[in-house]
Coordinates of C-alpha atoms in Angstrom, one line a residue:
Chain A
X736 CA 0.0 0.0 0.0
X737 CA 3.0 2.3 -0.2
X738 CA 1.9 3.4 -3.6
X739 CA -1.4 4.8 -2.3
X740 CA 0.2 7.0 0.4
X741 CA 2.9 8.2 -1.9
X742 CA 0.6 9.1 -4.8
X743 CA -1.9 10.7 -2.5
X744 CA 0.7 12.8 -0.6
X745 CA 2.5 14.0 -3.8
X746 CA -0.9 14.8 -5.4
X747 CA -2.1 16.9 -2.5
X748 CA 1.2 18.8 -2.0
X749 CA 1.5 19.5 -5.7
X750 CA -2.1 20.7 -5.9
X751 CA -1.5 23.1 -3.1
X752 CA 1.7 24.4 -4.6
X753 CA 0.1 24.7 -8.0
X754 CA -2.7 26.9 -7.0
X755 CA -0.5 28.9 -4.6
X756 CA 2.3 29.7 -7.0
X757 CA 0.1 29.8 -10.0
X758 CA -2.1 32.5 -8.5
X759 CA 0.7 34.9 -7.7
X760 CA 1.5 36.0 -11.2
X761 CA -2.1 36.5 -12.4
X762 CA -2.9 38.5 -9.2
X763 CA -0.1 40.9 -9.7
X764 CA -0.8 41.2 -13.4
X765 CA -4.5 41.9 -12.8
X766 CA -3.8 44.4 -10.1
X767 CA -1.6 46.3 -12.4
X768 CA -4.1 46.2 -15.3
X769 CA -6.9 47.5 -13.1
X770 CA -4.8 50.3 -11.7
X771 CA -3.8 51.3 -15.3
X772 CA -7.5 51.2 -16.4
X773 CA -8.6 53.3 -13.4
X774 CA -5.9 55.9 -14.3
X775 CA -7.1 55.9 -17.9
X776 CA -10.7 56.3 -16.9
X777 CA -9.8 59.1 -14.6
X778 CA -8.0 60.9 -17.4
X779 CA -10.7 60.2 -20.0
X780 CA -14.1 59.5 -18.5
X781 CA -15.7 59.7 -22.0
X782 CA -13.9 56.5 -23.1
X783 CA -14.9 54.6 -20.0
X784 CA -16.9 52.1 -22.1
X785 CA -14.1 51.1 -24.4
X786 CA -11.6 51.0 -21.6
X787 CA -13.8 48.8 -19.4
X788 CA -14.5 46.4 -22.3
X789 CA -10.9 46.0 -23.2
X790 CA -10.0 45.7 -19.5
X791 CA -12.5 42.8 -19.1
X792 CA -11.2 41.0 -22.1
X793 CA -7.6 41.4 -20.9
X794 CA -8.5 40.3 -17.4
X795 CA -10.1 37.2 -18.8
X796 CA -6.9 36.5 -20.7
X797 CA -4.8 36.9 -17.6
X798 CA -7.3 35.1 -15.4
X799 CA -7.2 32.0 -17.7
X800 CA -3.6 31.3 -16.5
X801 CA -4.8 31.1 -12.9
X802 CA -7.8 29.0 -14.0
X803 CA -5.4 26.5 -15.7
X804 CA -3.6 26.1 -12.4
X805 CA -6.9 25.6 -10.6
X806 CA -8.0 23.0 -13.1
X807 CA -4.7 21.1 -12.7
X808 CA -5.0 21.1 -9.0
X809 CA -8.7 20.0 -9.1
X810 CA -7.7 17.1 -11.4
X811 CA -4.9 16.2 -9.0
X812 CA -7.3 16.0 -6.1
X813 CA -10.6 14.8 -7.5
X814 CA -9.8 13.0 -10.8
X815 CA -6.2 11.8 -10.5
X816 CA -5.6 9.2 -13.2
X817 CA -2.6 7.6 -11.3
X818 CA -4.7 7.3 -8.1
X819 CA -7.5 5.7 -10.1
X820 CA -5.0 3.3 -11.7
X821 CA -3.5 2.1 -8.5
X822 CA -6.9 1.7 -6.9
X823 CA -8.1 -0.4 -9.9
X824 CA -4.8 -2.5 -9.7
X825 CA -5.3 -3.1 -6.0
X826 CA -9.0 -3.9 -6.4
X827 CA -8.6 -6.1 -9.4
Chain B
X299 CA -18.2 14.3 -5.6
X300 CA -18.6 14.6 -9.3
X301 CA -16.4 17.1 -11.1
X302 CA -18.5 17.3 -14.2
X303 CA -22.1 16.6 -15.2
X304 CA -20.7 14.2 -17.8
X305 CA -20.5 11.5 -15.1
X306 CA -24.1 11.8 -14.1
X307 CA -25.8 9.1 -16.2
X308 CA -29.5 9.5 -15.9
X309 CA -30.7 6.9 -18.4
X310 CA -29.0 4.4 -20.6
X311 CA -30.3 2.1 -23.2
X312 CA -27.7 -0.1 -24.8
X313 CA -25.0 2.1 -26.4
X314 CA -27.1 5.3 -26.0
X315 CA -26.8 7.0 -22.6
X316 CA -28.2 10.3 -21.5
X317 CA -25.9 12.2 -19.2
X318 CA -26.4 15.3 -17.2
X319 CA -24.6 17.6 -19.7
X320 CA -26.9 16.6 -22.5
X321 CA -30.1 17.0 -20.4
X322 CA -29.1 20.4 -19.1
X323 CA -28.0 21.7 -22.4
X324 CA -31.3 20.6 -23.9
X325 CA -33.2 22.3 -21.1
X326 CA -31.3 25.5 -21.9
X327 CA -31.9 25.2 -25.6
X328 CA -35.6 24.5 -25.1
X329 CA -35.9 27.5 -22.8
X330 CA -34.2 29.8 -25.3
X331 CA -36.0 28.5 -28.4
X332 CA -39.4 28.2 -26.7
X333 CA -39.3 31.6 -25.1
X334 CA -38.1 33.2 -28.3
X335 CA -40.9 31.5 -30.3
X336 CA -43.5 32.6 -27.8
X337 CA -42.3 36.2 -27.6
X338 CA -41.9 36.7 -31.3
X339 CA -45.5 35.6 -32.1
X340 CA -47.2 38.8 -31.3
X341 CA -44.4 41.2 -32.4
X342 CA -45.6 44.7 -33.1
X343 CA -44.1 48.1 -33.9
X344 CA -46.8 50.1 -32.1
X345 CA -46.2 52.3 -29.1
X346 CA -47.4 49.7 -26.6
X347 CA -45.2 46.7 -26.8
X348 CA -45.0 43.8 -24.3
X349 CA -42.3 43.7 -21.7
X350 CA -40.8 40.5 -23.2
X351 CA -40.4 42.2 -26.6
X352 CA -38.7 45.1 -24.9
X353 CA -36.3 42.6 -23.2
X354 CA -35.5 40.9 -26.6
X355 CA -35.0 44.3 -28.3
X356 CA -32.6 45.4 -25.5
X357 CA -30.6 42.2 -25.9
X358 CA -30.4 42.4 -29.7
X359 CA -29.5 46.1 -29.7
X360 CA -26.9 45.5 -27.1
X361 CA -25.3 42.7 -28.9
X362 CA -25.4 44.6 -32.2
X363 CA -23.7 47.6 -30.6
X364 CA -21.0 45.5 -29.1
X365 CA -20.3 43.8 -32.4
X366 CA -20.2 47.1 -34.1
X367 CA -17.7 48.5 -31.6
X368 CA -15.4 45.6 -31.7
X369 CA -15.3 44.8 -35.4
X370 CA -16.1 48.3 -37.0
X371 CA -18.2 46.4 -39.5
X372 CA -22.0 46.0 -40.1
X373 CA -23.2 43.7 -37.3
X374 CA -25.9 41.9 -39.3
X375 CA -23.7 39.1 -40.6
X376 CA -22.3 38.2 -37.2
X377 CA -25.4 38.7 -35.0
X378 CA -26.8 35.2 -35.2
X379 CA -23.6 33.4 -34.3
X380 CA -22.3 35.7 -31.6
X381 CA -25.7 36.4 -30.2
X382 CA -26.4 32.6 -29.9
X383 CA -23.1 32.0 -28.2
X384 CA -23.7 34.8 -25.7
X385 CA -27.3 33.8 -25.0
X386 CA -26.6 30.1 -24.6
X387 CA -23.6 30.6 -22.3
X388 CA -25.3 33.4 -20.4
X389 CA -28.5 31.4 -19.8
X390 CA -26.7 28.3 -18.7
X391 CA -24.6 30.3 -16.3
X392 CA -27.5 32.2 -14.9
X393 CA -29.4 29.0 -14.1
X394 CA -26.7 27.9 -11.6
X395 CA -28.9 29.5 -8.9
X396 CA -31.7 27.0 -9.6
X397 CA -31.1 24.2 -7.1
X398 CA -30.3 20.9 -8.8
X399 CA -29.3 22.6 -12.1
X400 CA -25.7 21.9 -13.0
X401 CA -24.7 24.3 -15.8
X402 CA -23.7 22.4 -19.0
X403 CA -20.8 24.9 -19.4
X404 CA -19.2 23.3 -16.3
X405 CA -18.4 20.3 -18.5
X406 CA -15.4 20.3 -20.8
X407 CA -17.4 18.7 -23.6
X408 CA -19.8 21.6 -24.0
X409 CA -17.1 24.3 -23.8
X410 CA -14.9 22.4 -26.3
X411 CA -17.9 22.1 -28.7
X412 CA -18.5 25.9 -28.5
X413 CA -14.8 26.6 -29.0
X414 CA -14.7 24.3 -32.0
X415 CA -17.6 26.3 -33.4
X416 CA -15.6 29.5 -33.1
X417 CA -12.5 27.7 -34.6
X418 CA -14.5 26.8 -37.6
X419 CA -16.4 30.0 -37.9
X420 CA -13.2 32.1 -38.2
X421 CA -12.0 30.7 -41.5
X422 CA -15.6 30.5 -42.8
X423 CA -16.2 34.1 -42.3
X424 CA -12.7 35.0 -43.4
X425 CA -12.9 33.1 -46.7
X426 CA -16.5 34.3 -47.6
X427 CA -15.4 37.9 -46.8
X428 CA -12.0 38.0 -48.5
X429 CA -11.6 35.0 -50.7
X430 CA -9.3 32.0 -49.8
X431 CA -6.0 33.6 -51.0
X432 CA -6.4 36.8 -49.0
X433 CA -7.5 34.8 -45.9
X434 CA -4.5 32.5 -46.1
X435 CA -2.2 35.5 -46.5
X436 CA -3.2 36.4 -42.9
X437 CA -1.1 33.5 -41.7
X438 CA 2.1 35.0 -43.3
X439 CA 1.8 38.3 -41.5
X440 CA 4.1 40.1 -40.8
X441 CA 6.6 37.7 -42.5
X442 CA 6.6 34.2 -43.8
X443 CA 8.7 33.2 -40.7
X444 CA 5.6 33.7 -38.5
X445 CA 3.6 31.0 -40.3
X446 CA 4.0 28.2 -37.8
X447 CA 3.5 30.5 -34.8
X448 CA 0.3 31.9 -36.3
X449 CA -1.0 28.3 -36.7
X450 CA 0.0 27.4 -33.2
X451 CA -1.7 30.6 -31.9
X452 CA -4.9 29.7 -33.8
X453 CA -5.0 26.3 -32.0
X454 CA -3.9 27.4 -28.6
X455 CA -6.4 30.3 -28.4
X456 CA -9.2 27.8 -29.2
X457 CA -8.0 25.5 -26.3
X458 CA -7.7 28.6 -24.1
X459 CA -11.3 29.6 -25.0
X460 CA -12.6 26.2 -24.0
X461 CA -10.6 25.7 -20.8
X462 CA -11.2 29.3 -19.6
X463 CA -15.0 28.9 -19.7
X464 CA -14.9 25.4 -18.3
X465 CA -12.5 26.3 -15.5
X466 CA -14.4 29.4 -14.4
X467 CA -17.8 27.7 -14.3
X468 CA -16.6 24.4 -12.9
X469 CA -14.6 26.2 -10.2
X470 CA -17.8 28.1 -9.2
X471 CA -19.9 25.0 -8.8
X472 CA -17.1 23.0 -7.1
X473 CA -16.4 25.8 -4.6
X474 CA -20.1 26.1 -3.7
X475 CA -20.4 22.3 -3.3
X476 CA -17.4 22.2 -1.0
X477 CA -18.6 25.2 1.1
X478 CA -22.1 23.7 1.5
X479 CA -20.5 20.7 3.1
X480 CA -18.4 22.9 5.4
X481 CA -20.4 26.0 6.3
X482 CA -24.0 25.8 5.2
X483 CA -26.6 28.5 4.5
X484 CA -24.8 31.8 4.4
X485 CA -21.3 31.7 2.9
X486 CA -22.2 29.6 -0.1
X487 CA -24.7 32.2 -1.1
X488 CA -22.0 34.9 -1.3
X489 CA -19.9 32.6 -3.5
X490 CA -22.9 31.9 -5.7
X491 CA -23.4 35.6 -6.2
X492 CA -19.7 35.9 -7.2
X493 CA -20.3 32.9 -9.5
X494 CA -23.2 34.7 -11.1
X495 CA -21.0 37.7 -11.8
X496 CA -18.1 35.6 -13.2
X497 CA -20.6 33.5 -15.2
X498 CA -22.0 36.5 -17.0
X499 CA -18.6 38.1 -17.5
X500 CA -17.4 34.8 -19.0
X501 CA -20.4 34.7 -21.4
X502 CA -19.6 38.2 -22.4
X503 CA -15.9 37.5 -22.8
X504 CA -16.5 34.4 -24.9
X505 CA -18.7 36.2 -27.3
X506 CA -16.4 39.2 -27.5
X507 CA -13.3 37.1 -28.0
X508 CA -15.1 35.1 -30.8
X509 CA -16.0 38.4 -32.4
X510 CA -12.4 39.7 -32.0
X511 CA -11.0 36.5 -33.7
X512 CA -13.5 36.8 -36.5
X513 CA -12.8 40.5 -37.0
X514 CA -9.1 39.9 -37.1
X515 CA -9.7 37.4 -39.9
X516 CA -12.0 39.6 -41.9
X517 CA -10.8 43.2 -41.6
X518 CA -7.1 43.4 -40.9
X519 CA -6.0 45.0 -44.2
X520 CA -9.2 47.2 -44.3
X521 CA -8.2 48.8 -41.1
X522 CA -4.7 49.3 -42.3
X523 CA -6.0 50.9 -45.5
X524 CA -8.6 53.1 -43.8
X525 CA -6.5 54.0 -40.8
X526 CA -8.0 54.8 -37.4
X527 CA -11.0 57.0 -37.1
X528 CA -10.1 60.6 -36.4
X529 CA -11.2 60.5 -32.8
X530 CA -9.0 57.6 -32.0
X531 CA -6.0 59.2 -33.8
X532 CA -6.4 62.3 -31.7
X533 CA -6.5 60.4 -28.4
X534 CA -3.6 58.3 -29.3
X535 CA -1.6 61.4 -30.2
X536 CA -2.5 62.9 -26.8
X537 CA -1.4 59.8 -25.0
X538 CA 1.9 59.8 -26.8
X539 CA 2.5 63.4 -25.9
X540 CA 1.6 62.7 -22.3
X541 CA 4.0 59.8 -22.0

């Protein structure tokens, strides 16, 4: 049963590290983007619509990197293929 | 704990099985089609129109304006495709607040299908609008060296489109499910409100990005030929002077 504990342990640690490290970059990037957008809106309130739309599209692009990390960690915890394989081997 | 509605098999008969994703997407489709059919029966252009017709008009005009702003082209050609994307994703994300409804967009199958639709729509629109040669020349911009990177970019942005929507919606439902098991009643509601916001933003972004990709395939050299409108040129000059 050493395989079980090893795979479970590594999966959980990796999932935590993935979401922790993977959310630092997008958070900094989005913060900068929002700050710049606020500055731009303060300078030109007339263009608020265009700026906001572009900001949302850009934020979605940046956000997707964090989402990838989240998906990977979710897969590691809830739908881990190696875990399923070892369980099936042990059961069968 | 199911991570996607694909795994919920409601009914199976031999090789055919009906899973949650299929059922819920059909529910959303029936809602949209049925309501649209019902509302568009008594259409009128008089001064007293029904509330539902007003709702539809607001939606259509909003989508048209957005398409116009993004692509600088006449919106009529793109309205059915982009509007359908927006309405389908938006409706399925809005219905997350209905208990027992798992949005079909929280399954990777649905989002991949939608992304493949966009992936196919881009060359279709591009070729019908510019002819095959001009469309294929887009891949060699700015130089021939960029050809492989343009092709890789085309594929990777499609994957990103699918995974972005899937990840956002799936994370919303999973977080709510986890929180309900930990702290019932109040905190999950807050997260659901946040999920509603992100869901609508994701629907908007999916439609806008599809429009951006189509516009880049249909109007790149037109914009170079016409240049920017005067207002934009003036503002860009100002920003250059400021910086």
